[in-house]
Tab-separated table of C-alpha atoms and ligand atoms in Angstrom:
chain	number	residue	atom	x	y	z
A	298	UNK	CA	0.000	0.000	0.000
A	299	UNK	CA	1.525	3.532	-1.397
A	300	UNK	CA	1.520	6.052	1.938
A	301	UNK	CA	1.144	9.724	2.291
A	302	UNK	CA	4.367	11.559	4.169
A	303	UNK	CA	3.073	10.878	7.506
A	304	UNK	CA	3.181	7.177	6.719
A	305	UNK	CA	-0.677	6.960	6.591
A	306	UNK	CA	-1.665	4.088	4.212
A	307	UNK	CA	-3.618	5.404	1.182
A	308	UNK	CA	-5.945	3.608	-1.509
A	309	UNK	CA	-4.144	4.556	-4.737
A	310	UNK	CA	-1.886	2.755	-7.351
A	311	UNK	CA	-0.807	5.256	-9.057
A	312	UNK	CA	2.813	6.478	-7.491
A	313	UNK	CA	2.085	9.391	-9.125
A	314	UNK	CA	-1.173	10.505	-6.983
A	315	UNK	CA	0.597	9.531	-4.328
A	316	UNK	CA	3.581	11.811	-4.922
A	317	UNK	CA	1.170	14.592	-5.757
A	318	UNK	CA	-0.969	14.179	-2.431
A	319	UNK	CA	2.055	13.983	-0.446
A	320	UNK	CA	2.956	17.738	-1.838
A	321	UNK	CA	-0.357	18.792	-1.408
A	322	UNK	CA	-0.630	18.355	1.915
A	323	UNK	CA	2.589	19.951	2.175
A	324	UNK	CA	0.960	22.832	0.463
A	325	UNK	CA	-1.908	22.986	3.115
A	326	UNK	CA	-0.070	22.573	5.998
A	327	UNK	CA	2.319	25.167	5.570
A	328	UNK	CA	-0.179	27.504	4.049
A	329	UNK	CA	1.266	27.941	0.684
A	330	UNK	CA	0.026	29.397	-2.633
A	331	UNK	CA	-1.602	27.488	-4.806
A	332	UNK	CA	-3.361	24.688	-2.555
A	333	UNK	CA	-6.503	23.913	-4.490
A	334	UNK	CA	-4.069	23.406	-7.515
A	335	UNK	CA	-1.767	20.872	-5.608
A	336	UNK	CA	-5.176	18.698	-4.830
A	337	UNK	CA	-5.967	19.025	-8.179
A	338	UNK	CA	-2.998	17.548	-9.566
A	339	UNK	CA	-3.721	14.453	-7.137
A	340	UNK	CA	-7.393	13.897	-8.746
A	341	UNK	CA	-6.291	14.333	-12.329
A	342	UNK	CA	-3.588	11.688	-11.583
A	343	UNK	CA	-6.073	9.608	-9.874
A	344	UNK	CA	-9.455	10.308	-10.152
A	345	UNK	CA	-10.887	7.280	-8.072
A	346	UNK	CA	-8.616	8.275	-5.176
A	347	UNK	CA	-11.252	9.416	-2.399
A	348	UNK	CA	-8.296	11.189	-0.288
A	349	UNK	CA	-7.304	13.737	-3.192
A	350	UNK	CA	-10.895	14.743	-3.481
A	351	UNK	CA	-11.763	15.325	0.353
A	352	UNK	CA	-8.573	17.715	0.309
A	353	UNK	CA	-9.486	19.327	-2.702
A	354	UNK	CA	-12.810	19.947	-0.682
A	355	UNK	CA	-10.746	21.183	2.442
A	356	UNK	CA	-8.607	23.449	0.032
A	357	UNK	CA	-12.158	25.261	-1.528
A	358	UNK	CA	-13.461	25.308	2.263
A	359	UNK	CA	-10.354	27.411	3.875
A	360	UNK	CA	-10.968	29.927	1.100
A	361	UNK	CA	-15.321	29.350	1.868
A	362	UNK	CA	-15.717	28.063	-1.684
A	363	UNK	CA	-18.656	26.349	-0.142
A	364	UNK	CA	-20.217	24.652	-3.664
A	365	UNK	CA	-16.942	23.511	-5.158
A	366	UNK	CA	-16.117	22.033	-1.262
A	367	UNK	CA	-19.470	20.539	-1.382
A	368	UNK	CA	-18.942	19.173	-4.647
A	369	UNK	CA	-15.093	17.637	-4.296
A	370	UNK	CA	-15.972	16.373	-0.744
A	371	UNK	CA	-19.842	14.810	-2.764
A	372	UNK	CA	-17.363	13.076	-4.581
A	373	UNK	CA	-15.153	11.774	-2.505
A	374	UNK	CA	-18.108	9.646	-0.669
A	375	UNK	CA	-18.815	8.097	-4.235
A	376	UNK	CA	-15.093	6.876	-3.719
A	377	UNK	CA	-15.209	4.564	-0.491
A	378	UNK	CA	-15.700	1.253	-2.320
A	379	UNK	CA	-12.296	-0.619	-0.879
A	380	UNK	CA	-10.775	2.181	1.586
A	381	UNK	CA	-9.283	1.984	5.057
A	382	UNK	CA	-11.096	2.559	7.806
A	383	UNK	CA	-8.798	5.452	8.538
A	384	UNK	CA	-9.396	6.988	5.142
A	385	UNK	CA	-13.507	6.429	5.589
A	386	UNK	CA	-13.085	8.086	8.793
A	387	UNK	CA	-10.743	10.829	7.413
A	388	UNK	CA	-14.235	11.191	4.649
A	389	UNK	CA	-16.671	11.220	7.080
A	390	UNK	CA	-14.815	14.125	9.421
A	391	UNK	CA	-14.341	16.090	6.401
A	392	UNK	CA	-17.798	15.517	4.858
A	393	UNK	CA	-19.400	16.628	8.539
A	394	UNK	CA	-17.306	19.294	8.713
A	395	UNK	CA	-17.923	20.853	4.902
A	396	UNK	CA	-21.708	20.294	5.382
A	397	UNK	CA	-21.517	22.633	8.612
A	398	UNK	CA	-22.594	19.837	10.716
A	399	UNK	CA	-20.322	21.156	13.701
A	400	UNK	CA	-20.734	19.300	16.408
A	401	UNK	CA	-20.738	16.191	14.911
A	402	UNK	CA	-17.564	17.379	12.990
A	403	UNK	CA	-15.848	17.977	16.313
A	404	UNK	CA	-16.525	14.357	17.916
A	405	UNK	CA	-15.781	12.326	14.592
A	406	UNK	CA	-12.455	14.618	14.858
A	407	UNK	CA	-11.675	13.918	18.199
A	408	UNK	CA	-12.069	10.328	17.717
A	409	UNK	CA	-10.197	10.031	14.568
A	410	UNK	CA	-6.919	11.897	15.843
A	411	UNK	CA	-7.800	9.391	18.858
A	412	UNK	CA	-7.135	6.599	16.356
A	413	UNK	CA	-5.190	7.950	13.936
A	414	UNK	CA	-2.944	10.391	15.411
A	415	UNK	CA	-0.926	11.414	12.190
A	416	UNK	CA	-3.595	11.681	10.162
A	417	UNK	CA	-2.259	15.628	10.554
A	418	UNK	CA	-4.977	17.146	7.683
A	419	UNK	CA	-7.569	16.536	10.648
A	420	UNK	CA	-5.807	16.671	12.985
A	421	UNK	CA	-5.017	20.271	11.892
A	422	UNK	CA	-8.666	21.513	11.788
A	423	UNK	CA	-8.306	21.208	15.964
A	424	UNK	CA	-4.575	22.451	16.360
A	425	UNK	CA	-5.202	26.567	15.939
A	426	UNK	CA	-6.824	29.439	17.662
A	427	UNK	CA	-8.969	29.379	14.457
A	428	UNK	CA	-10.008	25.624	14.550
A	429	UNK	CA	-12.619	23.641	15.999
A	430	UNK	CA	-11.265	23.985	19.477
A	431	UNK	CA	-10.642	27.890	19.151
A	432	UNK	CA	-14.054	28.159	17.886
A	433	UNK	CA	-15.787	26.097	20.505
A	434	UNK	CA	-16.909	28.772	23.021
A	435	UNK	CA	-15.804	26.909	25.538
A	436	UNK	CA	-13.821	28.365	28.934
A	437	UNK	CA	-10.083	27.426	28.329
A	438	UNK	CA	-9.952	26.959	24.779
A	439	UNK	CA	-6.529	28.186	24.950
A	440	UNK	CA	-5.025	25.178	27.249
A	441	UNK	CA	-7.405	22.366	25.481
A	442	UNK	CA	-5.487	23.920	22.083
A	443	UNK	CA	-2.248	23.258	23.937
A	444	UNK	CA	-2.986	19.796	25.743
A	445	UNK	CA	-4.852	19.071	22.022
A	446	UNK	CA	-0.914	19.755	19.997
A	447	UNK	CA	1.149	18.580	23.173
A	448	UNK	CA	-0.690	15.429	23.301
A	449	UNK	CA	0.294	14.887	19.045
A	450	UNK	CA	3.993	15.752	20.072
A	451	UNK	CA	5.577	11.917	20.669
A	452	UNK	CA	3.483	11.045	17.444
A	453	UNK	CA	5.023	13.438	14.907
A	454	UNK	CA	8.934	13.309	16.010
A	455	UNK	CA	10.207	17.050	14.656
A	456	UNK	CA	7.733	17.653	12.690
A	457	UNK	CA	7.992	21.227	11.455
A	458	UNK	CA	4.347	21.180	11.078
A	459	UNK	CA	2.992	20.215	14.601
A	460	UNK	CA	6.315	22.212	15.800
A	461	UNK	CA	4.635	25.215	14.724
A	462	UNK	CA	1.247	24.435	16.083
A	463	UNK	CA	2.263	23.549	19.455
A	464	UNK	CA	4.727	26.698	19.492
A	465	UNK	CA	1.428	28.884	18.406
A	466	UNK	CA	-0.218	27.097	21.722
A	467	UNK	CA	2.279	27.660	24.085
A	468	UNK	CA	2.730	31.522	23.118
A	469	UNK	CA	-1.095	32.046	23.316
A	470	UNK	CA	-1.181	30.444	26.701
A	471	UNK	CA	2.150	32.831	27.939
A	472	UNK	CA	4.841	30.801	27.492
A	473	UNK	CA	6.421	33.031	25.324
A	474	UNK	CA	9.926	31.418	25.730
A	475	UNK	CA	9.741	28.168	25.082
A	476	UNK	CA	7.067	29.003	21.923
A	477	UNK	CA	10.169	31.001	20.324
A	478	UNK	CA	12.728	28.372	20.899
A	479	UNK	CA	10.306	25.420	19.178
A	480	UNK	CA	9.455	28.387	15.925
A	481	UNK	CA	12.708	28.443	15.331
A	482	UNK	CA	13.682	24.815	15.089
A	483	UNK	CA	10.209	24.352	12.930
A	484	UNK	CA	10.495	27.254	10.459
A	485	UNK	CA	14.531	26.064	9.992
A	486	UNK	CA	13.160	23.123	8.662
A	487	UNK	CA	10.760	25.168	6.623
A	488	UNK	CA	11.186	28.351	6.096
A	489	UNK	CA	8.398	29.066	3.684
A	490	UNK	CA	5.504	27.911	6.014
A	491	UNK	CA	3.271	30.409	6.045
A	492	UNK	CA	1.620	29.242	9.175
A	493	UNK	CA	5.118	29.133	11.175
A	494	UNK	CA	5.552	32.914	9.528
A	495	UNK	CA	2.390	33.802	11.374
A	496	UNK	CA	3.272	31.824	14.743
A	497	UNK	CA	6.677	34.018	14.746
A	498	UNK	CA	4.755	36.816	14.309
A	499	UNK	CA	2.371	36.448	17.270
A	500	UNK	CA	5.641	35.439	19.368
A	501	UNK	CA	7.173	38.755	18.491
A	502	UNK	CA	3.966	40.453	19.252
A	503	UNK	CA	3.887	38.745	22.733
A	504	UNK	CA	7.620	40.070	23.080
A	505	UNK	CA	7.122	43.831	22.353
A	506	UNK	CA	9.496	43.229	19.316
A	507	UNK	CA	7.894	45.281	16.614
A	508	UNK	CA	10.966	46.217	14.494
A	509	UNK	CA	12.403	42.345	14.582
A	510	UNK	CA	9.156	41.447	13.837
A	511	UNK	CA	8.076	44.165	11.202
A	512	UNK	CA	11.482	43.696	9.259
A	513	UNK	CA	11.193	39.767	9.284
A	514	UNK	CA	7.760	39.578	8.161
A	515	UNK	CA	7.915	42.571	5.450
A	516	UNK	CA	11.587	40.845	4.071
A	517	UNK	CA	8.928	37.260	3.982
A	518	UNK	CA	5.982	38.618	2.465
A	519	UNK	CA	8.012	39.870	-0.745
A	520	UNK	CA	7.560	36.299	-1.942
A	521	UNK	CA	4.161	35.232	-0.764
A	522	UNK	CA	1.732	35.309	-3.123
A	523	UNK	CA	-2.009	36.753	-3.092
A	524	UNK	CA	-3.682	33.408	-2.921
A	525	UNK	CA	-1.238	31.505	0.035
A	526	UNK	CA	-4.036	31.083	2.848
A	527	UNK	CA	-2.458	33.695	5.453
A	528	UNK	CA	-2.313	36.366	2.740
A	529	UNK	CA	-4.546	39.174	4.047
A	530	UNK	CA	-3.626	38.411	7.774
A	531	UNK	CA	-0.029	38.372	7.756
A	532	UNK	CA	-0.789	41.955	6.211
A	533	UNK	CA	-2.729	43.183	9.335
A	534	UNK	CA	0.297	42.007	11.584
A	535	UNK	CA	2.353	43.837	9.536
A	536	UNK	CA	-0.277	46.998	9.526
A	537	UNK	CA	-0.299	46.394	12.961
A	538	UNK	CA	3.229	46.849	13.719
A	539	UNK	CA	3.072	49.976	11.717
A	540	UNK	CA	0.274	51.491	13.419
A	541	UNK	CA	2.368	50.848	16.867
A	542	UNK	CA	5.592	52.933	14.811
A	543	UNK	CA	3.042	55.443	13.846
A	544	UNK	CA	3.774	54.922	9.854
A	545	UNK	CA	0.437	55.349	9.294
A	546	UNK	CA	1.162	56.002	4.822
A	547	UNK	CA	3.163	52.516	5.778
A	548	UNK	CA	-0.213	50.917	7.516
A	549	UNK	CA	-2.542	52.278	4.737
A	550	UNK	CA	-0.709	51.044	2.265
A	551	UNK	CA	-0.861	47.397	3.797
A	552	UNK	CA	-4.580	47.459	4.335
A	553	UNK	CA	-5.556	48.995	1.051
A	554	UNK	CA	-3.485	46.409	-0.873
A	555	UNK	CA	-3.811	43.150	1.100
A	556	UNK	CA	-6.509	43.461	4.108
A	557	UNK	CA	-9.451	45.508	3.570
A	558	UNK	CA	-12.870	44.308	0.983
A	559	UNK	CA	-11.655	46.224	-1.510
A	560	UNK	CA	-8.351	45.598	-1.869
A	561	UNK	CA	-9.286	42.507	-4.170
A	562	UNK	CA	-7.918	40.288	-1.632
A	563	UNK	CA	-9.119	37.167	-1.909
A	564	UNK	CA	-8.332	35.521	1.448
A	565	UNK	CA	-10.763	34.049	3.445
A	566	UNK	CA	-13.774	36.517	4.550
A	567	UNK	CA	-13.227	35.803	8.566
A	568	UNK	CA	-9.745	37.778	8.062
A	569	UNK	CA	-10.552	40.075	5.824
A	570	UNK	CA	-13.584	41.851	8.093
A	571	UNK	CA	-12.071	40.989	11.330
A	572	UNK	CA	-8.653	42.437	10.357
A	573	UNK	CA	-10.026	45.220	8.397
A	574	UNK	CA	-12.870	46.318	11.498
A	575	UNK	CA	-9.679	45.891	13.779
A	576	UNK	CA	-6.672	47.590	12.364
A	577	UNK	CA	-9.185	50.382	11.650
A	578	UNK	CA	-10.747	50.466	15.523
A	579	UNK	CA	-7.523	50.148	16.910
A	580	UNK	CA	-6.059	53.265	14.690
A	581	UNK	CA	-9.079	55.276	15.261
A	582	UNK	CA	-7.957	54.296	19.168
A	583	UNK	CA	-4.256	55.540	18.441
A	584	UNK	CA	-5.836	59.143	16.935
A	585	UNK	CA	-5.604	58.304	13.305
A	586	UNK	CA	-8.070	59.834	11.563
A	587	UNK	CA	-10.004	57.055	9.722
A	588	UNK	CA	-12.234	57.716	6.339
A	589	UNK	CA	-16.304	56.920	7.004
A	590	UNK	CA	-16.215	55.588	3.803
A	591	UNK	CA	-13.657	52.509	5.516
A	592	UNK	CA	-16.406	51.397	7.732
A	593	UNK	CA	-19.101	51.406	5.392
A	594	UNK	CA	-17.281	49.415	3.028
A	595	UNK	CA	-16.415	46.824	5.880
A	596	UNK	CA	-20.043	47.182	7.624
A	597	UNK	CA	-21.329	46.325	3.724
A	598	UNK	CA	-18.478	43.236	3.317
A	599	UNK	CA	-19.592	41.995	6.732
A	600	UNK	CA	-23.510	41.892	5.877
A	601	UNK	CA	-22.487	40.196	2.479
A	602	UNK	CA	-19.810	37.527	3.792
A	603	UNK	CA	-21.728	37.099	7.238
A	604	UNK	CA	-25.618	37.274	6.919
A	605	UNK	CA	-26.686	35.064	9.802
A	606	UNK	CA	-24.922	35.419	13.616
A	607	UNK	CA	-23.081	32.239	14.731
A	608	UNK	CA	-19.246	32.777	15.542
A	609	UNK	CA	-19.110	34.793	18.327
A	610	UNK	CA	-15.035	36.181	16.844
A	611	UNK	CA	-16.883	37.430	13.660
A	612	UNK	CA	-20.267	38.647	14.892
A	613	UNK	CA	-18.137	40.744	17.693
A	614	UNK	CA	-16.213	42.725	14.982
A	615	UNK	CA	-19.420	42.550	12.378
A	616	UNK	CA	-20.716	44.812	15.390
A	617	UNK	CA	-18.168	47.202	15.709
A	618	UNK	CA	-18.083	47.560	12.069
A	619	UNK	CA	-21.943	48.714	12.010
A	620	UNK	CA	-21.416	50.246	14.961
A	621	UNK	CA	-19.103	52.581	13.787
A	622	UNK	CA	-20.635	52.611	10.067
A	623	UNK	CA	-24.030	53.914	11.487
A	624	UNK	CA	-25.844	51.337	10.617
A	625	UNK	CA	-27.911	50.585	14.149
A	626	UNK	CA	-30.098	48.083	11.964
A	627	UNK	CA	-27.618	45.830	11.412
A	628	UNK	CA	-26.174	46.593	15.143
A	629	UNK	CA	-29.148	45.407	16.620
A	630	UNK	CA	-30.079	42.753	14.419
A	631	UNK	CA	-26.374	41.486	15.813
A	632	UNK	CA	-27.446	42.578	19.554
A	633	UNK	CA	-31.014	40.895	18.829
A	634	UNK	CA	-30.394	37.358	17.684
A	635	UNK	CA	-26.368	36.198	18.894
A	636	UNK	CA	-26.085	32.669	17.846
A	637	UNK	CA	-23.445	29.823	18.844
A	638	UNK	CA	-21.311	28.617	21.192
A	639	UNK	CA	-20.065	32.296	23.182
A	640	UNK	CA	-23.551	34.034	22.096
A	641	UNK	CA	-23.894	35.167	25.402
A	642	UNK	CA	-20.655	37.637	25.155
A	643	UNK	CA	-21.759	39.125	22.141
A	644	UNK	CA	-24.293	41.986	22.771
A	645	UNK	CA	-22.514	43.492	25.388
A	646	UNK	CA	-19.583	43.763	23.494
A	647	UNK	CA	-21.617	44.797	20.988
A	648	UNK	CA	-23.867	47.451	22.936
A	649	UNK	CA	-19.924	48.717	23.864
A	650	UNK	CA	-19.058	49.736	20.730
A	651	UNK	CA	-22.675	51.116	20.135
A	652	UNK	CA	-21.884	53.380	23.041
A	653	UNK	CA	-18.374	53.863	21.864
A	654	UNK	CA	-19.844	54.939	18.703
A	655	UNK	CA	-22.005	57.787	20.679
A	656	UNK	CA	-19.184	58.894	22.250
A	657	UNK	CA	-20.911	57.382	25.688
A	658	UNK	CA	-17.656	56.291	27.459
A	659	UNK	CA	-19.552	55.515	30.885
A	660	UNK	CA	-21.803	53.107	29.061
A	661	UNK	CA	-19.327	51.634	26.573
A	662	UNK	CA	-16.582	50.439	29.988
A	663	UNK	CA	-19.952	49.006	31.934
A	664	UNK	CA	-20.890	47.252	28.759
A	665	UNK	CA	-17.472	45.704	27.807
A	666	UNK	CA	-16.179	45.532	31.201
A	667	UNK	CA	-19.527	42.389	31.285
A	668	UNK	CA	-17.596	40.959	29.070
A	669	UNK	CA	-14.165	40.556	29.968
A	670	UNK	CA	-14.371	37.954	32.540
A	671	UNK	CA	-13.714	35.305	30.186
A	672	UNK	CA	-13.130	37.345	27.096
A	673	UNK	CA	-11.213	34.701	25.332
A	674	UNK	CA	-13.967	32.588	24.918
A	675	UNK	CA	-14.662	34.545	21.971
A	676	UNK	CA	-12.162	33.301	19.652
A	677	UNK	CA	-8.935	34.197	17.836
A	678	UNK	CA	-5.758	35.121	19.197
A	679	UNK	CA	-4.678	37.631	22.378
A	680	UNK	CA	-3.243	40.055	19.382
A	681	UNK	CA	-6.705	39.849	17.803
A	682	UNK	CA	-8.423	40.292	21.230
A	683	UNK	CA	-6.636	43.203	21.920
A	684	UNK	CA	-9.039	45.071	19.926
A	685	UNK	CA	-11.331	44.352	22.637
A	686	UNK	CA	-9.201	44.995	25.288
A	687	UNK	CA	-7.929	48.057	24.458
A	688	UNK	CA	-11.417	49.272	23.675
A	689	UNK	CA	-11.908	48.832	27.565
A	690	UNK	CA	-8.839	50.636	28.378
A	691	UNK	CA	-9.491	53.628	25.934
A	692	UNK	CA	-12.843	54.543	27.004
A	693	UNK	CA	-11.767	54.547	30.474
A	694	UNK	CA	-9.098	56.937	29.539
A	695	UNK	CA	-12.258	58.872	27.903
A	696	UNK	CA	-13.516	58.873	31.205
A	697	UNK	CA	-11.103	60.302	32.848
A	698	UNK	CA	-10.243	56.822	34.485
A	699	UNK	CA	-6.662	56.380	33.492
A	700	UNK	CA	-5.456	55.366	36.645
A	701	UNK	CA	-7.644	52.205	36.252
A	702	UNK	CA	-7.051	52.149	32.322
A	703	UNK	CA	-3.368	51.567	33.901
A	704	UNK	CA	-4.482	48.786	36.513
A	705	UNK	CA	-6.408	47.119	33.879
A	706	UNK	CA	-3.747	47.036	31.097
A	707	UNK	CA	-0.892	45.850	34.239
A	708	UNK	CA	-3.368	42.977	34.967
A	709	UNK	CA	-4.975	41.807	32.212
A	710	UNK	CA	-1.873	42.266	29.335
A	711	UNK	CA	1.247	44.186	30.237
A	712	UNK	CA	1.709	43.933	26.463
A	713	UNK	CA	-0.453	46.752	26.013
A	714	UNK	CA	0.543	48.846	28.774
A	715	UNK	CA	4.005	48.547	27.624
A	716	UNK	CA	4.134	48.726	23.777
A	717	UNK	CA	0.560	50.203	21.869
A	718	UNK	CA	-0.816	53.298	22.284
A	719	UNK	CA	-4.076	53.338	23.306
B	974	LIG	FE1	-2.395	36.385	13.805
């Protein structure tokens, strides 16, 4: 039996398929350009091999190519006549998954990286802040993510892949340290992994280490192409990290090329309006004027991409966007119907930025302050929830409460106290 590069058995005889898949997943895992392609080469060199079709499927769902998913991952279930029971598995997770049947996605998951623990394409939908774990809702998301990747670790040797993964776990739960030691071993063994990129990114974030971390990323990005998976959010770190050095031309430029709706990005929709509403929230915060014309166009993208409530990460920032577009319709359509697994966090933070919005800094801290207790719940990373946090601290500071601001920023991230100005 031919295997895939984690030495996973797979039902093909054609060498060549095999080859192909191999680099494909290479493709995926690391975040590279052109992944749909690379699964496309397996099928056309194979076309009764179920495995190339379900990550063709996975390819078109990162990007939320939701029919041609739908249709690859149709396919693929046509395909199971003489599989593995690791490979009808592996079809089942994927096919639960791309049909938005959550739950049941996450237990098949579980069970399969239970089973099957190098099986890494599903293992990897668990192994990120933006996975199936990061998305759960659930209180400590952030240490399941890390017991989740530490528990793959005597599986997977030094695997740059899982390297990263557990390095992006162990900075998002504080141990910056050790996360920057096990980056560097993993992106050493590949350097053009998008996904290790990003992990190095967050670590220098965590660190305070802008101008490493600017010049590293910026020197990177020169060869990363518009369609690699991390496109329009390695962009916003950069922007980010501009905004802090107050190169606002610098920060523009990034968003209006790479991040926002209408720079023709075509990265996945979660990053482009959560990166867009927050790189322009969190300049508005610094005193950069921003253009009304920038929140419309993201308060439009988010109504288009997002029409129904559901992840608590995108509805939060679908909120500030209207919030901050004018559109109270869409604000309390958003306040009026939260959805999914951290539903109850998302019309206070919501109502916040309403009152932010009106200039009502009184209202805006009691309303976000109700949701800080377990603010991570929400989703993404600590750099992404920084938004929220240093919403919190900045209307304080409106209020003439910047002794607290101060408290707030010591206790809750130092990072913030120390490095962004709020
Ligand atoms: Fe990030």
């Amino acid at each position: 039996m031919l295997k895939d590069r984690y030495d996973n058995g797979i039902t093909t005889a054609s060498q060549a398929a095999a080859d192909a898949y191999s680099a494909a997943m290479d493709v995926m895992l690391a975040g590279q350009s052109g992944m749909a392609a690379a699964f496309e080469r397996v099928t056309q060199a194979d076309p009764g091999f179920a495995l190339g079709w379900v990550g063709l499927a996975r390819a078109h769902h990162f990007f939320g190519q939701g029919d041609e998913a739908l249709a690859a991952v149709t396919r693929a279930g046509t395909l199971t006549a003489g599989v593995s029971a690791r490979e009808a598995s592996h079809i089942n997770a994927f096919t639960l998954l791309i049909t938005g049947q959550g739950p049941a996605a996450y237990a098949a998951i579980r069970a399969h990286v239970d089973q099957w623990p190098r099986d890494a394409l599903v293992a990897q939908t668990c192994s990120s802040v933006f996975g199936l774990i990061g998305f759960s809702g659930k209180p400590g998301r952030e240490a399941e993510i890390l017991a989740f990747n530490a528990a793959l670790l005597p599986h997977y040797g030094d695997d740059w892949w899982l390297q990263s993964q557990y390095a992006f776990a162990l900075c998002e739960t504080g141990n910056v340290e050790k996360a920057d030691q096990v980056i560097d071993r993993a992106l050493a063994a590949n350097p053009a992994n998008a996904h290790g990129v990003h992990v190095r990114s967050h670590i220098w974030y965590e660190a305070g280490a802008s101008e490493a971390g600017l010049s590293c990323l910026s020197t990177w990005l020169e060869d990363y192409p518009r369609d690699g998976l991390m496109y329009a959010h390695l962009y916003w770190h950069a922007a980010l990290w501009y905004l802090e050095q107050g190169d606002t031309e610098a920060m523009w430029a990034r968003v209006d090329a790479a991040v926002s709706p209408d720079s023709g990005t075509i990265s996945p929709a979660i990053n482009v309006l959560t990166d867009t509403a927050s790189i322009l929230h969190r300049a508005t915060m610094a005193g950069v004027p921003v253009d009304q014309a920038r929140w419309q166009s993201v308060s439009a993208f988010a109504k288009r991409a997002f029409p129904a409530t559901g992840n608590a990460f995108v509805d939060v920032h679908a909120a500030l966007s209207h919030a901050m577009a004018g559109d109270s319709e869409a604000l309390e359509q958003i306040i009026d119907h939260p959805a999914g697994p951290a539903a109850d966090l998302v019309p206070d933070l919501a109502k916040g930025f309403r009152a932010i919005a009106a200039r009502d800094w009184a209202a805006a801290s009691a309303a976000l302050t109700r949701a800080m207790g377990d603010l991570a719940r929400i989703g993404g990373s600590r750099a992404q929830r920084d938004m929220v946090e240093q919403s919190l601290l900045n209307t304080l500071v409106h209020e003439g409460r910047a002794r607290e601001a101060r408290d707030i920023a010591a206790l809750r991230r130092p990072i913030l106290a120390a490095h962004v100005p709020t």
